[in-house]
Amino acid sequence: MRTDNATTLFAEGAVSTLRLIVYLACAIGLMVLDHRGNYLESVRRAGGLLIEPVYRLAALPANLARATRTAVATQDQLASENRALREQLLFAQARLNRLDALVAQNARLKALLDAQKNLGLTVQFARLIDVDLDPYRHRIVLDVGASQGIEVGQPVIDAQGVMGQVVEVLPNSSIAMLITDATHAIPVVVERTGLRTIAYGSGAIDELQLPTIPISADVKVGDRLLTSGLGGRFPAGFPVGEVRQVGQDKSGMFIAAVARPAAALDRSSEVLLLRDQPQPYGPPAPQDEVGPPAELAGPAADAAAPARAPTP
Amino acid sequence: MSRLRARSWLFAGSIACAFLLQLMPLPPLVEPFKPYWIGLVLVYWAIETPERVGLGFAFLLGVAADLLVGELLGEQALRLLVIAFIVLRFRARLRFFPVWQQSLALLALLLNDRIVMLMARGFSGEPMPPVSFWFAPLTGTLAWPFVFLLFDDLRARLRAHE
């Protein structure tokens, strides 16, 4: 191929170190810029038309495999699956009926308490696009996006519990971060005792970590964790996981518990996206000042101000 | 002329395949063993056709990969740059290694790639990945002979058609 005599065993001429340094600087510059400003998201959104077909193409074989499995499943398997589903449906119906009664009761009590907000749930159905972005970051791709009204921050749940939240929205698909991602944290409450704490993702798909439970707190193996609703991102009361192991942390200052996520994070292929977030972002907006109009309150406020000023 | 075109098709096709393979999901148990396909394909083309694959190409390929699968723009660009540079630097030797020796060299290359990746992620403040993080280079090493022989065979066939 190369015929020039300059080719040595180390091929010095083929790649110069200078060019390497320039390109490395470019790459590092890109990383720093992106880390600071999160441009990747907007670039990806702009390139959504190009990127989405690739995702769908890559998901094709997995979908095909699933379709074939259904197609060649024997009558027996289908029948038993059908039976199992029927039973589940029955249980779910029974629970729902009981829940209806509870909802009615709740509504009555709420009306008594004059509570203004009700817990109406609007959900949106979505399917997973079966691509694997990175095994060490727990992300899933959903087949709904901006044109279906998806927004960043929407909680993702399945039948068993909370799965994660939407972190990126493309025109016709979106990317959600699972609760087990190593950079994810979700405020939870222990169902039995009402203890509030935070469940961090561990990077393993079947593990959540609760490293900061006070040493005097009462946590047992088997305790169920629910979302606490604090932080405003996840509505309260959804199952998050179940405590599997309780021990001391290394410093001996806290109880460190390990929990198993309730949702079938690595098996669900259909998910629900919650529509109404309890509080869109952050704390609620400051309330308007209540009181008499300023012009009426003016002299009184003036009079009150000097009186209050000398008090320490 | 058509031979050149066929080769270009093979080149582009192999890269597209690598992207798709990288995106394709695997059962959770074997997930950590997925080799870095984009890296493997880049190594092959860097060894065989260095006039087509330079540092600039590796950089662009990396940015494209970041757009598709990445989290941080520039991370894969950095990794592929390092891979391409080392391969191009030692190309004259690597070419004439027997396949098993090439595989060993590739193991070192892929382990180095993991270290680069760890550094990039460490600087962006991510926690240490689990042990399974180190499995992929091993499967990459095992996959290399097949990648190499497959592409060599395809190219030989293209040549024979002329």
PDB file of C-alpha atoms in Angstrom, chain A residues 1-2 7-12 14-17 19-32 34-36 38-40 43-44 50-55 57-59 61-62 130-137 139 168 175 177 182-183 202-205 266, chain B residues 7 19-20 22-26 28 31-34 48-51 54-57 59 63 66-75 77-78 81-82 84-85 88-93 95 114 117 120-121 123-127 129-136 155:
ATOM      1  CA  MET A   1       0.000   0.000   0.000  1.00  0.00           C
ATOM      2  CA  ARG A   2       2.417   2.657   1.224  1.00  0.00           C
ATOM      3  CA  THR A   7       7.543   4.298   6.600  1.00  0.00           C
ATOM      4  CA  THR A   8       9.451   2.943   9.530  1.00  0.00           C
ATOM      5  CA  LEU A   9       8.452   0.378  12.053  1.00  0.00           C
ATOM      6  CA  PHE A  10       6.941   3.127  14.176  1.00  0.00           C
ATOM      7  CA  ALA A  11       5.329   4.954  11.259  1.00  0.00           C
ATOM      8  CA  GLU A  12       6.185   8.339  12.700  1.00  0.00           C
ATOM      9  CA  ALA A  14       1.520   8.522   9.524  1.00  0.00           C
ATOM     10  CA  VAL A  15       0.180  10.256  12.601  1.00  0.00           C
ATOM     11  CA  SER A  16       1.850  13.184  14.184  1.00  0.00           C
ATOM     12  CA  THR A  17       1.598  13.790  17.878  1.00  0.00           C
ATOM     13  CA  ARG A  19      -2.485  16.403  15.415  1.00  0.00           C
ATOM     14  CA  LEU A  20      -3.309  14.058  18.250  1.00  0.00           C
ATOM     15  CA  ILE A  21      -2.937  16.854  20.748  1.00  0.00           C
ATOM     16  CA  VAL A  22      -5.113  19.188  18.706  1.00  0.00           C
ATOM     17  CA  TYR A  23      -7.876  16.592  18.397  1.00  0.00           C
ATOM     18  CA  LEU A  24      -7.598  15.583  22.039  1.00  0.00           C
ATOM     19  CA  ALA A  25      -7.952  19.224  23.010  1.00  0.00           C
ATOM     20  CA  CYS A  26     -11.058  19.416  20.805  1.00  0.00           C
ATOM     21  CA  ALA A  27     -12.563  16.338  22.439  1.00  0.00           C
ATOM     22  CA  ILE A  28     -11.829  17.536  25.951  1.00  0.00           C
ATOM     23  CA  GLY A  29     -13.152  20.976  25.085  1.00  0.00           C
ATOM     24  CA  LEU A  30     -16.369  19.399  23.849  1.00  0.00           C
ATOM     25  CA  MET A  31     -16.697  17.365  27.035  1.00  0.00           C
ATOM     26  CA  VAL A  32     -16.152  20.352  29.274  1.00  0.00           C
ATOM     27  CA  ASP A  34     -21.183  19.778  27.328  1.00  0.00           C
ATOM     28  CA  HIS A  35     -20.705  19.074  31.004  1.00  0.00           C
ATOM     29  CA  ARG A  36     -21.226  22.755  31.770  1.00  0.00           C
ATOM     30  CA  ASN A  38     -25.692  20.219  28.511  1.00  0.00           C
ATOM     31  CA  TYR A  39     -25.631  20.947  24.813  1.00  0.00           C
ATOM     32  CA  LEU A  40     -25.871  17.285  23.856  1.00  0.00           C
ATOM     33  CA  VAL A  43     -28.107  18.883  19.622  1.00  0.00           C
ATOM     34  CA  ARG A  44     -29.779  15.504  19.931  1.00  0.00           C
ATOM     35  CA  LEU A  50     -31.972  11.412  12.042  1.00  0.00           C
ATOM     36  CA  ILE A  51     -31.474   9.703  15.366  1.00  0.00           C
ATOM     37  CA  GLU A  52     -34.922   8.270  16.002  1.00  0.00           C
ATOM     38  CA  PRO A  53     -34.991   6.011  12.916  1.00  0.00           C
ATOM     39  CA  VAL A  54     -31.657   4.573  14.002  1.00  0.00           C
ATOM     40  CA  TYR A  55     -33.075   3.769  17.434  1.00  0.00           C
ATOM     41  CA  LEU A  57     -33.900   0.159  13.465  1.00  0.00           C
ATOM     42  CA  ALA A  58     -31.701  -1.071  16.290  1.00  0.00           C
ATOM     43  CA  ALA A  59     -34.746  -2.128  18.262  1.00  0.00           C
ATOM     44  CA  PRO A  61     -34.269  -7.459  16.062  1.00  0.00           C
ATOM     45  CA  ALA A  62     -35.375  -7.519  19.698  1.00  0.00           C
ATOM     46  CA  ASP A 130     -35.575  -1.688  22.885  1.00  0.00           C
ATOM     47  CA  VAL A 131     -32.170  -0.068  22.533  1.00  0.00           C
ATOM     48  CA  ASP A 132     -29.342  -0.108  24.954  1.00  0.00           C
ATOM     49  CA  LEU A 133     -27.743   3.274  25.383  1.00  0.00           C
ATOM     50  CA  ASP A 134     -25.086   2.296  27.887  1.00  0.00           C
ATOM     51  CA  PRO A 135     -25.133  -0.609  30.299  1.00  0.00           C
ATOM     52  CA  TYR A 136     -23.641   1.497  33.077  1.00  0.00           C
ATOM     53  CA  ARG A 137     -26.184   4.251  32.834  1.00  0.00           C
ATOM     54  CA  ARG A 139     -31.671   4.813  30.586  1.00  0.00           C
ATOM     55  CA  GLU A 168     -34.707  14.030  27.591  1.00  0.00           C
ATOM     56  CA  ILE A 175     -35.279   9.071  27.195  1.00  0.00           C
ATOM     57  CA  MET A 177     -33.595   7.695  33.673  1.00  0.00           C
ATOM     58  CA  ALA A 182     -26.119   5.774  39.864  1.00  0.00           C
ATOM     59  CA  THR A 183     -26.920   9.486  39.577  1.00  0.00           C
ATOM     60  CA  SER A 202     -26.748   1.932  42.873  1.00  0.00           C
ATOM     61  CA  GLY A 203     -25.865   1.288  39.245  1.00  0.00           C
ATOM     62  CA  ALA A 204     -27.161  -2.273  39.576  1.00  0.00           C
ATOM     63  CA  ILE A 205     -30.584  -2.839  38.061  1.00  0.00           C
ATOM     64  CA  ASP A 266     -35.412  -4.765  33.341  1.00  0.00           C
TER      65      ASP A 266
ATOM     66  CA  ARG B   7     -15.282  -0.986  -1.011  1.00  0.00           C
ATOM     67  CA  PHE B  19     -23.567   1.422  15.465  1.00  0.00           C
ATOM     68  CA  LEU B  20     -26.605  -0.830  15.288  1.00  0.00           C
ATOM     69  CA  GLN B  22     -23.819  -1.145  19.827  1.00  0.00           C
ATOM     70  CA  LEU B  23     -27.405   0.010  20.254  1.00  0.00           C
ATOM     71  CA  MET B  24     -28.929  -3.446  20.132  1.00  0.00           C
ATOM     72  CA  PRO B  25     -30.133  -4.680  23.498  1.00  0.00           C
ATOM     73  CA  LEU B  26     -28.949  -7.955  24.992  1.00  0.00           C
ATOM     74  CA  PRO B  28     -29.341  -8.383  31.141  1.00  0.00           C
ATOM     75  CA  GLU B  31     -25.194  -7.148  28.756  1.00  0.00           C
ATOM     76  CA  PRO B  32     -21.824  -6.337  30.398  1.00  0.00           C
ATOM     77  CA  PHE B  33     -20.078  -8.603  27.919  1.00  0.00           C
ATOM     78  CA  LYS B  34     -21.043  -6.559  24.886  1.00  0.00           C
ATOM     79  CA  GLU B  48      -6.083  -2.021   6.756  1.00  0.00           C
ATOM     80  CA  THR B  49      -6.768   1.358   5.188  1.00  0.00           C
ATOM     81  CA  PRO B  50      -4.963   4.060   7.129  1.00  0.00           C
ATOM     82  CA  GLU B  51      -5.353   6.439   4.192  1.00  0.00           C
ATOM     83  CA  GLY B  54      -7.112   9.176  10.341  1.00  0.00           C
ATOM     84  CA  LEU B  55      -7.435  10.941  13.629  1.00  0.00           C
ATOM     85  CA  GLY B  56      -9.989  13.313  12.144  1.00  0.00           C
ATOM     86  CA  PHE B  57     -12.159  10.423  11.067  1.00  0.00           C
ATOM     87  CA  PHE B  59     -12.951  12.134  16.066  1.00  0.00           C
ATOM     88  CA  VAL B  63     -18.941  12.583  17.963  1.00  0.00           C
ATOM     89  CA  ASP B  66     -21.873  10.313  21.267  1.00  0.00           C
ATOM     90  CA  LEU B  67     -24.925  11.748  19.561  1.00  0.00           C
ATOM     91  CA  LEU B  68     -26.432   8.297  19.250  1.00  0.00           C
ATOM     92  CA  VAL B  69     -25.520   6.434  22.388  1.00  0.00           C
ATOM     93  CA  GLY B  70     -23.528   8.786  24.527  1.00  0.00           C
ATOM     94  CA  GLU B  71     -24.231  10.831  27.562  1.00  0.00           C
ATOM     95  CA  LEU B  72     -21.444  13.375  27.379  1.00  0.00           C
ATOM     96  CA  LEU B  73     -20.559  14.898  24.022  1.00  0.00           C
ATOM     97  CA  GLY B  74     -16.893  14.191  23.273  1.00  0.00           C
ATOM     98  CA  GLU B  75     -16.398  11.162  25.489  1.00  0.00           C
ATOM     99  CA  ALA B  77     -14.559  11.003  20.481  1.00  0.00           C
ATOM    100  CA  LEU B  78     -11.759  10.972  23.036  1.00  0.00           C
ATOM    101  CA  LEU B  81      -9.040   9.117  19.143  1.00  0.00           C
ATOM    102  CA  VAL B  82      -6.804   7.313  21.598  1.00  0.00           C
ATOM    103  CA  ALA B  84      -6.926   5.286  16.482  1.00  0.00           C
ATOM    104  CA  PHE B  85      -3.700   6.975  17.478  1.00  0.00           C
ATOM    105  CA  LEU B  88      -1.914   3.977  13.571  1.00  0.00           C
ATOM    106  CA  ARG B  89       1.304   4.378  15.498  1.00  0.00           C
ATOM    107  CA  PHE B  90       1.912   0.639  15.720  1.00  0.00           C
ATOM    108  CA  ARG B  91       0.186  -0.243  12.494  1.00  0.00           C
ATOM    109  CA  ALA B  92       3.318  -1.503  10.756  1.00  0.00           C
ATOM    110  CA  ARG B  93       3.746  -4.112  13.467  1.00  0.00           C
ATOM    111  CA  ARG B  95      -0.510  -5.759  10.489  1.00  0.00           C
ATOM    112  CA  ARG B 114     -11.759   1.455  29.588  1.00  0.00           C
ATOM    113  CA  MET B 117     -13.461   6.060  29.764  1.00  0.00           C
ATOM    114  CA  ALA B 120     -13.512  10.883  31.451  1.00  0.00           C
ATOM    115  CA  ARG B 121     -16.372   9.789  33.685  1.00  0.00           C
ATOM    116  CA  PHE B 123     -13.795  13.967  35.838  1.00  0.00           C
ATOM    117  CA  SER B 124     -17.464  14.524  35.162  1.00  0.00           C
ATOM    118  CA  GLY B 125     -18.149  13.316  38.681  1.00  0.00           C
ATOM    119  CA  GLU B 126     -19.685   9.917  38.142  1.00  0.00           C
ATOM    120  CA  PRO B 127     -19.299   7.120  40.666  1.00  0.00           C
ATOM    121  CA  PRO B 129     -18.750   1.492  37.849  1.00  0.00           C
ATOM    122  CA  PRO B 130     -19.174  -2.126  39.039  1.00  0.00           C
ATOM    123  CA  VAL B 131     -16.680  -4.916  38.358  1.00  0.00           C
ATOM    124  CA  SER B 132     -18.588  -6.009  35.267  1.00  0.00           C
ATOM    125  CA  PHE B 133     -17.313  -2.809  33.646  1.00  0.00           C
ATOM    126  CA  TRP B 134     -14.077  -4.691  32.943  1.00  0.00           C
ATOM    127  CA  PHE B 135     -15.680  -7.685  31.216  1.00  0.00           C
ATOM    128  CA  ALA B 136     -16.284  -6.061  27.843  1.00  0.00           C
ATOM    129  CA  ARG B 155     -12.631  -7.773   1.029  1.00  0.00           C
TER     130      ARG B 155
END
